[in-house]
Tab-separated table of C-alpha atoms and ligand atoms in Angstrom:
chain	number	residue	atom	x	y	z
E	1	UNK	CA	-7.815	-17.910	-7.516
E	2	UNK	CA	-5.022	-19.855	-9.146
E	3	UNK	CA	-2.736	-16.863	-8.742
E	4	UNK	CA	-2.401	-17.633	-5.009
E	5	UNK	CA	-1.000	-21.134	-5.567
E	6	UNK	CA	2.456	-21.580	-3.970
E	7	UNK	CA	2.592	-18.002	-2.719
E	8	UNK	CA	4.016	-17.088	0.688
E	9	UNK	CA	1.527	-14.790	2.352
E	10	UNK	CA	2.149	-12.935	5.571
E	11	UNK	CA	-1.151	-12.049	7.228
E	12	UNK	CA	-0.992	-9.144	9.693
E	13	UNK	CA	-3.821	-9.090	12.219
E	14	UNK	CA	-4.388	-5.905	14.211
E	15	UNK	CA	-6.661	-5.094	17.120
E	16	UNK	CA	-10.242	-4.608	16.021
E	17	UNK	CA	-13.423	-6.567	16.542
E	18	UNK	CA	-13.143	-7.821	12.941
E	19	UNK	CA	-10.003	-9.766	13.991
E	20	UNK	CA	-12.203	-12.812	14.560
E	21	UNK	CA	-12.752	-12.890	10.771
E	22	UNK	CA	-8.995	-13.313	10.232
E	23	UNK	CA	-9.438	-17.031	10.927
E	24	UNK	CA	-11.596	-17.248	7.797
E	25	UNK	CA	-9.011	-15.284	5.815
E	26	UNK	CA	-6.286	-17.772	6.830
E	27	UNK	CA	-8.540	-20.626	5.685
E	28	UNK	CA	-9.317	-18.863	2.395
E	29	UNK	CA	-5.640	-18.215	1.630
E	30	UNK	CA	-4.688	-21.811	2.493
E	31	UNK	CA	-7.530	-23.177	0.392
E	32	UNK	CA	-6.279	-21.082	-2.541
E	33	UNK	CA	-2.875	-22.815	-2.265
E	34	UNK	CA	-0.782	-20.288	-0.307
E	35	UNK	CA	1.534	-20.842	2.658
E	36	UNK	CA	0.436	-18.502	5.421
E	37	UNK	CA	2.321	-17.040	8.362
E	38	UNK	CA	0.494	-14.783	10.775
E	39	UNK	CA	1.841	-11.773	12.657
E	40	UNK	CA	-0.418	-10.345	15.376
E	41	UNK	CA	-0.189	-7.041	17.218
E	42	UNK	CA	-0.602	-7.031	21.008
E	43	UNK	CA	-4.155	-5.725	20.812
E	44	UNK	CA	-5.175	-8.255	18.142
E	45	UNK	CA	-4.520	-10.950	20.742
E	46	UNK	CA	-7.305	-9.480	22.875
E	47	UNK	CA	-9.772	-10.407	20.118
E	48	UNK	CA	-8.494	-13.771	18.858
E	49	UNK	CA	-5.813	-16.093	20.204
E	50	UNK	CA	-2.527	-16.824	18.404
E	51	UNK	CA	-3.268	-20.509	18.993
E	52	UNK	CA	-6.353	-20.380	16.748
E	53	UNK	CA	-4.412	-18.805	13.899
E	54	UNK	CA	-1.470	-21.152	14.465
E	55	UNK	CA	-3.753	-24.174	14.193
E	56	UNK	CA	-5.366	-22.862	10.997
E	57	UNK	CA	-2.172	-21.664	9.296
E	58	UNK	CA	-0.054	-24.639	10.377
E	59	UNK	CA	2.755	-22.242	11.285
E	60	UNK	CA	3.845	-20.556	14.528
E	61	UNK	CA	2.279	-17.126	14.972
E	62	UNK	CA	4.688	-14.236	15.561
E	63	UNK	CA	3.719	-11.537	18.027
E	64	UNK	CA	6.743	-9.829	19.477
E	65	UNK	CA	9.637	-7.863	17.993
E	66	UNK	CA	11.763	-8.485	21.073
E	67	UNK	CA	11.117	-12.226	21.413
E	68	UNK	CA	14.625	-13.708	21.199
E	69	UNK	CA	13.342	-17.241	20.630
E	70	UNK	CA	11.016	-16.262	17.773
E	71	UNK	CA	13.694	-14.033	16.234
E	72	UNK	CA	16.120	-16.991	16.321
E	73	UNK	CA	13.575	-19.193	14.502
E	74	UNK	CA	12.478	-16.695	11.814
E	75	UNK	CA	13.398	-13.092	12.570
E	76	UNK	CA	11.456	-10.079	11.332
E	77	UNK	CA	13.790	-9.471	8.387
E	78	UNK	CA	13.569	-13.138	7.321
E	79	UNK	CA	9.791	-12.924	7.541
E	80	UNK	CA	9.888	-9.864	5.275
E	81	UNK	CA	12.133	-11.772	2.849
E	82	UNK	CA	9.980	-14.913	3.025
E	83	UNK	CA	6.726	-13.181	2.067
E	84	UNK	CA	5.626	-12.717	-1.550
E	85	UNK	CA	2.944	-10.329	-0.316
E	86	UNK	CA	1.563	-8.957	2.945
E	87	UNK	CA	-2.125	-8.691	3.754
E	88	UNK	CA	-3.181	-6.724	6.838
E	89	UNK	CA	-6.739	-7.569	7.821
E	90	UNK	CA	-8.207	-6.025	9.808
E	91	UNK	CA	-6.159	-2.834	9.486
E	92	UNK	CA	-7.188	-0.457	12.275
E	93	UNK	CA	-6.996	3.359	12.109
E	94	UNK	CA	-4.035	3.196	14.487
E	95	UNK	CA	-2.170	0.689	12.283
E	96	UNK	CA	-2.899	2.748	9.176
E	97	UNK	CA	-1.541	5.888	10.881
E	98	UNK	CA	1.585	4.051	12.007
E	99	UNK	CA	2.232	2.527	8.593
E	100	UNK	CA	1.698	5.908	6.973
E	101	UNK	CA	4.328	7.524	9.173
E	102	UNK	CA	6.809	4.658	8.693
E	103	UNK	CA	6.897	3.569	12.368
E	104	UNK	CA	8.806	0.393	13.224
E	105	UNK	CA	8.054	-0.052	16.920
E	106	UNK	CA	6.376	-3.433	16.805
E	107	UNK	CA	6.813	-6.614	14.800
E	108	UNK	CA	4.197	-5.961	12.119
E	109	UNK	CA	5.243	-2.364	11.409
E	110	UNK	CA	8.937	-3.390	11.280
E	111	UNK	CA	8.241	-6.198	8.807
E	112	UNK	CA	6.079	-3.918	6.671
E	113	UNK	CA	8.805	-1.271	6.580
E	114	UNK	CA	11.453	-3.843	5.631
E	115	UNK	CA	9.235	-5.450	2.982
E	116	UNK	CA	9.732	-4.597	-0.671
E	117	UNK	CA	6.678	-6.204	-2.306
E	118	UNK	CA	2.923	-5.698	-2.575
E	119	UNK	CA	0.920	-4.917	0.560
E	120	UNK	CA	-2.874	-5.130	0.836
E	121	UNK	CA	-4.916	-3.470	3.588
E	122	UNK	CA	-8.474	-4.264	4.648
E	123	UNK	CA	-9.432	-1.305	6.877
E	124	UNK	CA	-11.889	-1.831	9.720
E	125	UNK	CA	-12.946	0.889	12.111
E	126	UNK	CA	-15.799	3.070	13.347
E	127	UNK	CA	-17.347	5.161	10.566
E	128	UNK	CA	-16.366	8.493	12.168
E	129	UNK	CA	-12.753	7.345	12.504
E	130	UNK	CA	-12.739	6.311	8.838
E	131	UNK	CA	-14.211	9.668	7.737
E	132	UNK	CA	-11.771	11.709	9.804
E	133	UNK	CA	-9.473	13.713	7.567
E	134	UNK	CA	-6.355	12.395	9.347
E	135	UNK	CA	-7.294	8.805	8.472
E	136	UNK	CA	-8.159	9.856	4.918
E	137	UNK	CA	-4.815	11.616	4.526
E	138	UNK	CA	-2.993	8.512	5.869
E	139	UNK	CA	-4.920	6.316	3.423
E	140	UNK	CA	-4.057	8.639	0.527
E	141	UNK	CA	-0.411	8.562	1.539
E	142	UNK	CA	-0.370	4.743	1.648
E	143	UNK	CA	-2.181	4.483	-1.694
E	144	UNK	CA	0.445	6.781	-3.187
E	145	UNK	CA	3.037	4.377	-1.814
E	146	UNK	CA	1.264	1.565	-3.698
E	147	UNK	CA	-0.539	-0.131	-0.829
E	148	UNK	CA	-3.685	-1.810	-2.203
E	149	UNK	CA	-6.898	-1.048	-0.373
E	150	UNK	CA	-9.754	-3.519	0.051
E	151	UNK	CA	-12.847	-1.759	1.364
E	152	UNK	CA	-14.002	-0.786	3.851
E	153	UNK	CA	-17.613	-1.746	3.321
E	154	UNK	CA	-20.685	0.030	4.569
E	155	UNK	CA	-23.361	-1.161	6.988
E	156	UNK	CA	-24.146	-1.611	10.657
E	157	UNK	CA	-21.072	-1.612	12.858
E	158	UNK	CA	-20.266	-3.466	16.086
E	159	UNK	CA	-20.635	-0.156	17.989
E	160	UNK	CA	-24.136	0.399	16.571
E	161	UNK	CA	-23.171	3.143	14.103
E	162	UNK	CA	-24.052	2.828	10.455
E	163	UNK	CA	-21.653	3.864	7.691
E	164	UNK	CA	-18.371	3.110	5.956
E	165	UNK	CA	-15.822	1.282	8.086
E	166	UNK	CA	-16.817	-2.403	8.194
E	167	UNK	CA	-14.159	-4.842	7.111
E	168	UNK	CA	-15.110	-6.614	3.878
E	169	UNK	CA	-16.057	-10.268	4.114
E	170	UNK	CA	-13.052	-12.669	4.197
E	171	UNK	CA	-13.934	-14.248	0.833
E	172	UNK	CA	-14.056	-10.800	-0.839
E	173	UNK	CA	-10.706	-9.818	0.699
E	174	UNK	CA	-9.012	-13.030	-0.454
E	175	UNK	CA	-10.389	-12.594	-3.963
E	176	UNK	CA	-9.266	-8.963	-4.235
E	177	UNK	CA	-5.872	-9.831	-2.772
E	178	UNK	CA	-5.429	-12.648	-5.333
E	179	UNK	CA	-5.658	-10.081	-8.134
E	180	UNK	CA	-2.244	-8.745	-7.000
E	181	UNK	CA	-0.703	-11.807	-8.636
E	182	UNK	CA	-2.714	-11.909	-11.869
E	183	UNK	CA	-0.668	-11.800	-15.089
E	184	UNK	CA	-0.132	-8.142	-15.912
E	185	UNK	CA	-1.418	-6.233	-18.922
E	186	UNK	CA	2.100	-6.022	-20.400
E	187	UNK	CA	3.256	-9.562	-19.691
E	188	UNK	CA	5.439	-10.936	-22.516
E	189	UNK	CA	6.069	-7.376	-23.713
E	190	UNK	CA	9.419	-5.602	-23.662
E	191	UNK	CA	9.548	-1.897	-22.930
E	192	UNK	CA	12.413	0.579	-23.309
E	193	UNK	CA	12.111	3.755	-21.244
E	194	UNK	CA	14.344	6.815	-20.990
E	195	UNK	CA	14.306	8.965	-17.866
E	196	UNK	CA	15.969	11.916	-16.179
E	197	UNK	CA	18.051	14.749	-17.586
E	198	UNK	CA	21.214	14.605	-19.650
E	199	UNK	CA	24.393	16.469	-18.723
E	200	UNK	CA	26.328	18.104	-21.547
E	201	UNK	CA	29.884	18.904	-20.462
E	202	UNK	CA	31.463	22.310	-21.065
E	203	UNK	CA	34.775	21.536	-19.393
E	204	UNK	CA	35.899	18.874	-16.855
E	205	UNK	CA	33.849	20.422	-14.015
E	206	UNK	CA	30.862	22.126	-15.681
E	207	UNK	CA	27.904	20.973	-17.668
E	208	UNK	CA	24.569	22.114	-19.113
E	209	UNK	CA	21.535	20.222	-17.754
E	210	UNK	CA	17.856	20.669	-16.787
E	211	UNK	CA	15.554	20.130	-13.816
E	212	UNK	CA	14.334	16.603	-14.623
E	213	UNK	CA	14.463	14.444	-11.469
E	214	UNK	CA	13.695	11.146	-13.202
E	215	UNK	CA	10.575	10.614	-11.050
E	216	UNK	CA	8.164	10.347	-13.977
E	217	UNK	CA	10.371	7.959	-15.964
E	218	UNK	CA	11.158	5.762	-12.951
E	219	UNK	CA	7.470	5.608	-12.029
E	220	UNK	CA	6.754	4.433	-15.576
E	221	UNK	CA	9.485	1.801	-15.334
E	222	UNK	CA	7.991	0.568	-12.058
E	223	UNK	CA	4.448	0.514	-13.473
E	224	UNK	CA	5.609	-1.393	-16.554
E	225	UNK	CA	7.462	-3.943	-14.369
E	226	UNK	CA	4.309	-4.343	-12.270
E	227	UNK	CA	2.301	-4.882	-15.445
E	228	UNK	CA	4.595	-7.805	-16.230
E	229	UNK	CA	6.823	-6.207	-18.890
E	230	UNK	CA	10.542	-6.764	-19.310
E	231	UNK	CA	11.827	-3.257	-18.806
E	232	UNK	CA	15.055	-1.606	-19.932
E	233	UNK	CA	15.554	1.774	-18.291
E	234	UNK	CA	18.097	4.181	-19.783
E	235	UNK	CA	18.604	6.978	-17.313
E	236	UNK	CA	20.500	10.213	-17.045
E	237	UNK	CA	22.004	11.177	-13.653
E	238	UNK	CA	19.313	11.161	-10.909
E	239	UNK	CA	19.040	10.212	-7.245
E	240	UNK	CA	16.447	7.453	-7.428
E	241	UNK	CA	16.838	3.708	-7.070
E	242	UNK	CA	15.678	1.921	-10.234
E	243	UNK	CA	13.174	-0.945	-9.891
E	244	UNK	CA	15.090	-4.079	-8.899
E	245	UNK	CA	13.920	-6.193	-11.795
E	246	UNK	CA	14.666	-3.884	-14.707
E	247	UNK	CA	17.684	-3.807	-16.980
E	248	UNK	CA	19.264	-0.518	-15.916
E	249	UNK	CA	21.624	1.532	-18.069
E	250	UNK	CA	23.116	4.694	-16.692
E	251	UNK	CA	24.206	7.469	-19.070
E	252	UNK	CA	25.231	11.106	-18.806
E	253	UNK	CA	25.103	12.850	-22.167
E	254	UNK	CA	22.469	12.998	-24.914
E	255	UNK	CA	24.905	11.174	-27.191
E	256	UNK	CA	25.310	8.358	-24.637
E	257	UNK	CA	21.527	8.160	-24.263
E	258	UNK	CA	21.155	8.023	-28.047
E	259	UNK	CA	23.764	5.218	-28.280
E	260	UNK	CA	22.177	3.199	-25.437
E	261	UNK	CA	18.684	3.508	-26.953
E	262	UNK	CA	19.864	2.509	-30.434
E	263	UNK	CA	21.702	-0.441	-28.928
E	264	UNK	CA	18.643	-1.738	-27.037
E	265	UNK	CA	15.652	-0.705	-29.120
E	266	UNK	CA	15.563	-3.514	-31.607
E	267	UNK	CA	12.915	-6.115	-30.774
E	268	UNK	CA	11.225	-3.878	-28.193
E	269	UNK	CA	7.423	-3.654	-28.208
E	270	UNK	CA	7.172	-0.196	-26.653
E	271	UNK	CA	9.486	2.832	-26.440
E	272	UNK	CA	8.699	5.635	-23.952
E	273	UNK	CA	10.839	8.774	-24.186
E	274	UNK	CA	10.377	10.418	-20.784
E	275	UNK	CA	13.892	11.832	-20.560
E	276	UNK	CA	14.476	15.536	-20.854
E	277	UNK	CA	17.206	15.136	-23.453
E	278	UNK	CA	19.307	18.234	-24.092
E	279	UNK	CA	18.389	19.661	-27.490
E	280	UNK	CA	21.848	21.238	-27.765
E	281	UNK	CA	25.295	20.462	-26.415
E	282	UNK	CA	28.536	22.514	-26.465
E	283	UNK	CA	30.364	22.185	-29.771
E	284	UNK	CA	33.647	21.881	-27.949
E	285	UNK	CA	34.411	20.412	-24.519
E	286	UNK	CA	37.419	22.184	-23.035
E	287	UNK	CA	40.126	19.777	-21.837
E	288	UNK	CA	40.827	21.844	-18.727
E	289	UNK	CA	38.708	24.080	-16.522
E	290	UNK	CA	37.802	27.380	-18.217
E	291	UNK	CA	39.594	30.071	-16.202
E	292	UNK	CA	38.208	33.395	-15.135
E	293	UNK	CA	41.381	35.379	-15.873
E	294	UNK	CA	39.806	38.844	-16.119
E	295	UNK	CA	40.374	39.225	-19.863
E	296	UNK	CA	36.793	38.297	-20.863
E	297	UNK	CA	33.680	40.066	-19.614
E	298	UNK	CA	31.458	37.488	-21.241
E	299	UNK	CA	31.751	33.919	-22.353
E	300	UNK	CA	30.086	32.684	-25.534
E	301	UNK	CA	29.226	29.019	-25.616
E	302	UNK	CA	28.700	27.583	-29.052
E	303	UNK	CA	26.151	24.756	-29.105
E	304	UNK	CA	25.238	22.170	-31.710
E	305	UNK	CA	21.907	20.434	-32.068
E	306	UNK	CA	21.726	16.880	-30.709
E	307	UNK	CA	20.179	13.996	-32.616
E	308	UNK	CA	16.531	13.455	-31.779
E	309	UNK	CA	16.341	10.019	-30.140
E	310	UNK	CA	12.551	9.807	-30.274
E	311	UNK	CA	12.386	10.711	-33.961
E	312	UNK	CA	15.142	8.227	-34.818
E	313	UNK	CA	13.216	5.446	-33.038
E	314	UNK	CA	9.957	6.304	-34.780
E	315	UNK	CA	11.718	6.423	-38.178
E	316	UNK	CA	12.906	2.839	-37.787
E	317	UNK	CA	11.342	0.276	-40.080
E	318	UNK	CA	10.708	-2.255	-37.310
E	319	UNK	CA	9.617	0.444	-34.878
E	320	UNK	CA	7.970	-0.295	-31.534
E	321	UNK	CA	4.837	1.502	-30.283
E	322	UNK	CA	6.426	4.940	-29.793
E	323	UNK	CA	5.472	7.242	-26.923
E	324	UNK	CA	6.914	10.721	-26.468
E	325	UNK	CA	6.427	13.425	-23.874
E	326	UNK	CA	5.946	17.076	-24.776
E	327	UNK	CA	7.182	19.413	-22.065
E	328	UNK	CA	5.547	22.733	-22.943
E	329	UNK	CA	5.239	26.126	-21.282
E	330	UNK	CA	2.613	27.518	-23.706
E	331	UNK	CA	-0.055	26.276	-26.138
E	332	UNK	CA	0.264	22.855	-24.501
E	333	UNK	CA	-2.090	20.751	-26.586
E	334	UNK	CA	-1.387	22.498	-29.891
E	335	UNK	CA	2.381	22.132	-29.520
E	336	UNK	CA	2.100	18.554	-28.274
E	337	UNK	CA	-0.040	17.631	-31.270
E	338	UNK	CA	2.563	19.180	-33.595
E	339	UNK	CA	5.236	16.927	-32.023
E	340	UNK	CA	2.959	13.891	-32.374
E	341	UNK	CA	2.652	14.563	-36.101
E	342	UNK	CA	6.211	15.724	-36.800
E	343	UNK	CA	7.818	12.804	-34.968
E	344	UNK	CA	5.175	10.320	-36.220
E	345	UNK	CA	4.405	9.056	-32.725
E	346	UNK	CA	1.702	6.637	-31.619
E	347	UNK	CA	1.094	8.613	-28.432
E	348	UNK	CA	2.302	11.908	-27.012
E	349	UNK	CA	1.933	12.900	-23.387
E	350	UNK	CA	1.448	16.626	-23.013
E	351	UNK	CA	3.020	17.994	-19.846
E	352	UNK	CA	2.512	21.611	-18.796
E	353	UNK	CA	5.898	22.434	-17.294
E	354	UNK	CA	5.056	26.097	-16.621
E	355	UNK	CA	3.268	24.943	-13.452
E	356	UNK	CA	5.991	24.202	-10.876
E	357	UNK	CA	3.761	21.873	-8.856
E	358	UNK	CA	3.617	19.382	-11.734
E	359	UNK	CA	6.115	18.308	-14.406
E	360	UNK	CA	9.795	18.803	-13.591
E	361	UNK	CA	11.003	17.645	-10.167
E	362	UNK	CA	7.578	17.414	-8.528
E	363	UNK	CA	5.786	14.540	-6.807
E	364	UNK	CA	2.626	15.014	-8.842
E	365	UNK	CA	1.765	15.405	-12.476
E	366	UNK	CA	-1.211	16.178	-14.698
E	367	UNK	CA	-0.982	15.196	-18.337
E	368	UNK	CA	-3.038	14.794	-21.494
E	369	UNK	CA	-2.589	11.664	-23.589
E	370	UNK	CA	-2.923	12.507	-27.277
E	371	UNK	CA	-3.144	10.091	-30.191
E	372	UNK	CA	-4.387	10.677	-33.737
E	373	UNK	CA	-7.899	9.823	-32.619
E	374	UNK	CA	-8.095	10.486	-28.879
E	375	UNK	CA	-7.374	13.044	-26.176
E	376	UNK	CA	-7.504	11.848	-22.558
E	377	UNK	CA	-6.838	14.129	-19.581
E	378	UNK	CA	-5.266	12.423	-16.552
E	379	UNK	CA	-6.143	14.655	-13.611
E	380	UNK	CA	-3.511	15.737	-11.128
E	381	UNK	CA	-2.234	12.788	-9.120
E	382	UNK	CA	1.028	11.240	-7.909
E	383	UNK	CA	3.478	10.374	-10.684
E	384	UNK	CA	3.111	6.716	-9.663
E	385	UNK	CA	-0.627	6.795	-10.305
E	386	UNK	CA	-0.235	8.729	-13.541
E	387	UNK	CA	2.359	6.149	-14.649
E	388	UNK	CA	-0.047	3.286	-13.951
E	389	UNK	CA	-2.748	4.957	-16.024
E	390	UNK	CA	-0.319	5.594	-18.885
E	391	UNK	CA	0.756	1.925	-18.828
E	392	UNK	CA	-2.916	0.886	-18.786
E	393	UNK	CA	-3.586	3.155	-21.778
E	394	UNK	CA	-0.591	1.760	-23.704
E	395	UNK	CA	-1.587	-1.833	-23.009
E	396	UNK	CA	-5.085	-1.139	-24.395
E	397	UNK	CA	-3.718	0.378	-27.640
Z	401	LIG	O1	11.914	13.740	-14.456
Z	401	LIG	P1	10.790	14.470	-13.725
Z	401	LIG	O2	11.326	15.513	-12.769
Z	401	LIG	O3	9.812	13.536	-13.088
Z	401	LIG	O4	9.982	15.323	-14.829
Z	401	LIG	C1	9.254	14.672	-15.820
Z	401	LIG	C2	9.366	15.393	-17.165
Z	401	LIG	C3	8.749	16.779	-17.051
Z	401	LIG	C4	10.839	15.508	-17.594
Z	401	LIG	C5	8.595	14.511	-18.199
Z	401	LIG	O5	7.266	14.366	-17.793
Z	401	LIG	C6	8.622	15.126	-19.586
Z	401	LIG	O6	7.807	15.956	-19.955
Z	401	LIG	N1	9.616	14.693	-20.387
Z	401	LIG	C7	9.914	15.242	-21.724
Z	401	LIG	C8	10.909	16.357	-21.568
Z	401	LIG	C9	11.319	16.949	-22.894
Z	401	LIG	O7	12.484	17.007	-23.161
Z	401	LIG	O8	10.319	17.272	-23.698
Z	401	LIG	P2	10.515	17.935	-25.178
Z	401	LIG	O9	9.165	18.477	-25.490
Z	401	LIG	O10	11.678	18.840	-25.198
Z	401	LIG	O11	10.861	16.689	-26.065
Z	401	LIG	C10	9.870	15.942	-26.757
Z	401	LIG	C11	10.197	14.476	-26.764
Z	401	LIG	O12	11.373	14.269	-27.550
Z	401	LIG	C12	10.491	13.867	-25.410
Z	401	LIG	O13	9.879	12.576	-25.385
Z	401	LIG	C13	12.010	13.735	-25.375
Z	401	LIG	O14	12.431	12.601	-24.603
Z	401	LIG	C14	12.325	13.520	-26.837
Z	401	LIG	N2	13.667	14.017	-27.253
Z	401	LIG	C15	13.973	15.339	-27.203
Z	401	LIG	C16	15.222	15.774	-27.654
Z	401	LIG	C17	16.140	14.814	-28.174
Z	401	LIG	N3	17.340	15.176	-28.606
Z	401	LIG	N4	15.795	13.523	-28.219
Z	401	LIG	C18	14.580	13.109	-27.780
Z	401	LIG	O15	14.288	11.905	-27.823
């Protein structure tokens, strides 16, 4: 568990019978080389005292959002900044529901909301509460927001029931949590990703564009960063915050995207063309706004074909591993395979954009990864999860 050496870990303890096992988790984290600070909810203090966890962690235990003295020493925002990762164990059904809905009405929920790094949860509750569809929907929501889940395990519960809901053993939780810091599958690799739409101007106030939101490309950038890669993200105009640790280049037109990619592609290990680049742009951009003066019943816009960025990258002599997307409305796999061959790609990701609930501007996607020798369907899931699986696939190829 070397990955926990010198890490700042904030352990959140919430009110369940398994809270007594948190003492062992503090010991396990300390033994693995981490500094530990504990935050307890009010009800957790009914099961184990702050003094116990203070003695074991060697740090004061924080319990109250409105404690002026504690806030003066290390306030909730400083605690969120101090932590490299948060582990909540046990995580009760109530805590899971509150985290899922983004509540910030106690110290632990406020810190979690303000925190921008990895969060692990070790659920512990009665088996019927765990099975309940509201808990399952909250868990799904948190997983989609990249919370890592450890357990629960199955067996006899404190209330006498038998089933899923027991908190995992402290040693298992610490081991699973340590894997958050393991070197990623793309460490030492550099990845260039394009995302979003392009905007092709017609006149100073109008442009031709498409419905790409950038969600798929940004999710890939985030997954690649998490996998340890150095990421350059070239993006058309979207409303999403790029991952903090990537080299971000903002562009508007297909020509600007082409220029940015050509400028940054050399030396890259992987290129992923997620952007919905305009195939055509107006031949002429009017210098002033086109007027509707009543003399023309129709307006003809002449368009010229844009350079294919993906093809240009794959034609390079020192080319990276080249990944393209195929946004298709018919004959999905056949057309995607044609693009794989024509553009000489290593991998093409076939995306059925005729289905409005996946593809353009949706939270979820369903894609097929196609290489010369393989075809792998990634079932419908959040774009974040799909991105992780794509990154995993790339790192294994
Ligand atoms: O952004 P979201 O709302 O999350 O939506 C995601 C997405 C649907 C845009 C994405 O998953 C996707 O399918 N992107 C590819 C969109 C597209 O333009 O596909 P295409 O089949 O027209 O192009 C094939 C490939 O060539 C793409 O990798 C594209 O980036 C690339 N291309 C196309 C034209 C061009 N001039 N240069 C290119 O590099």
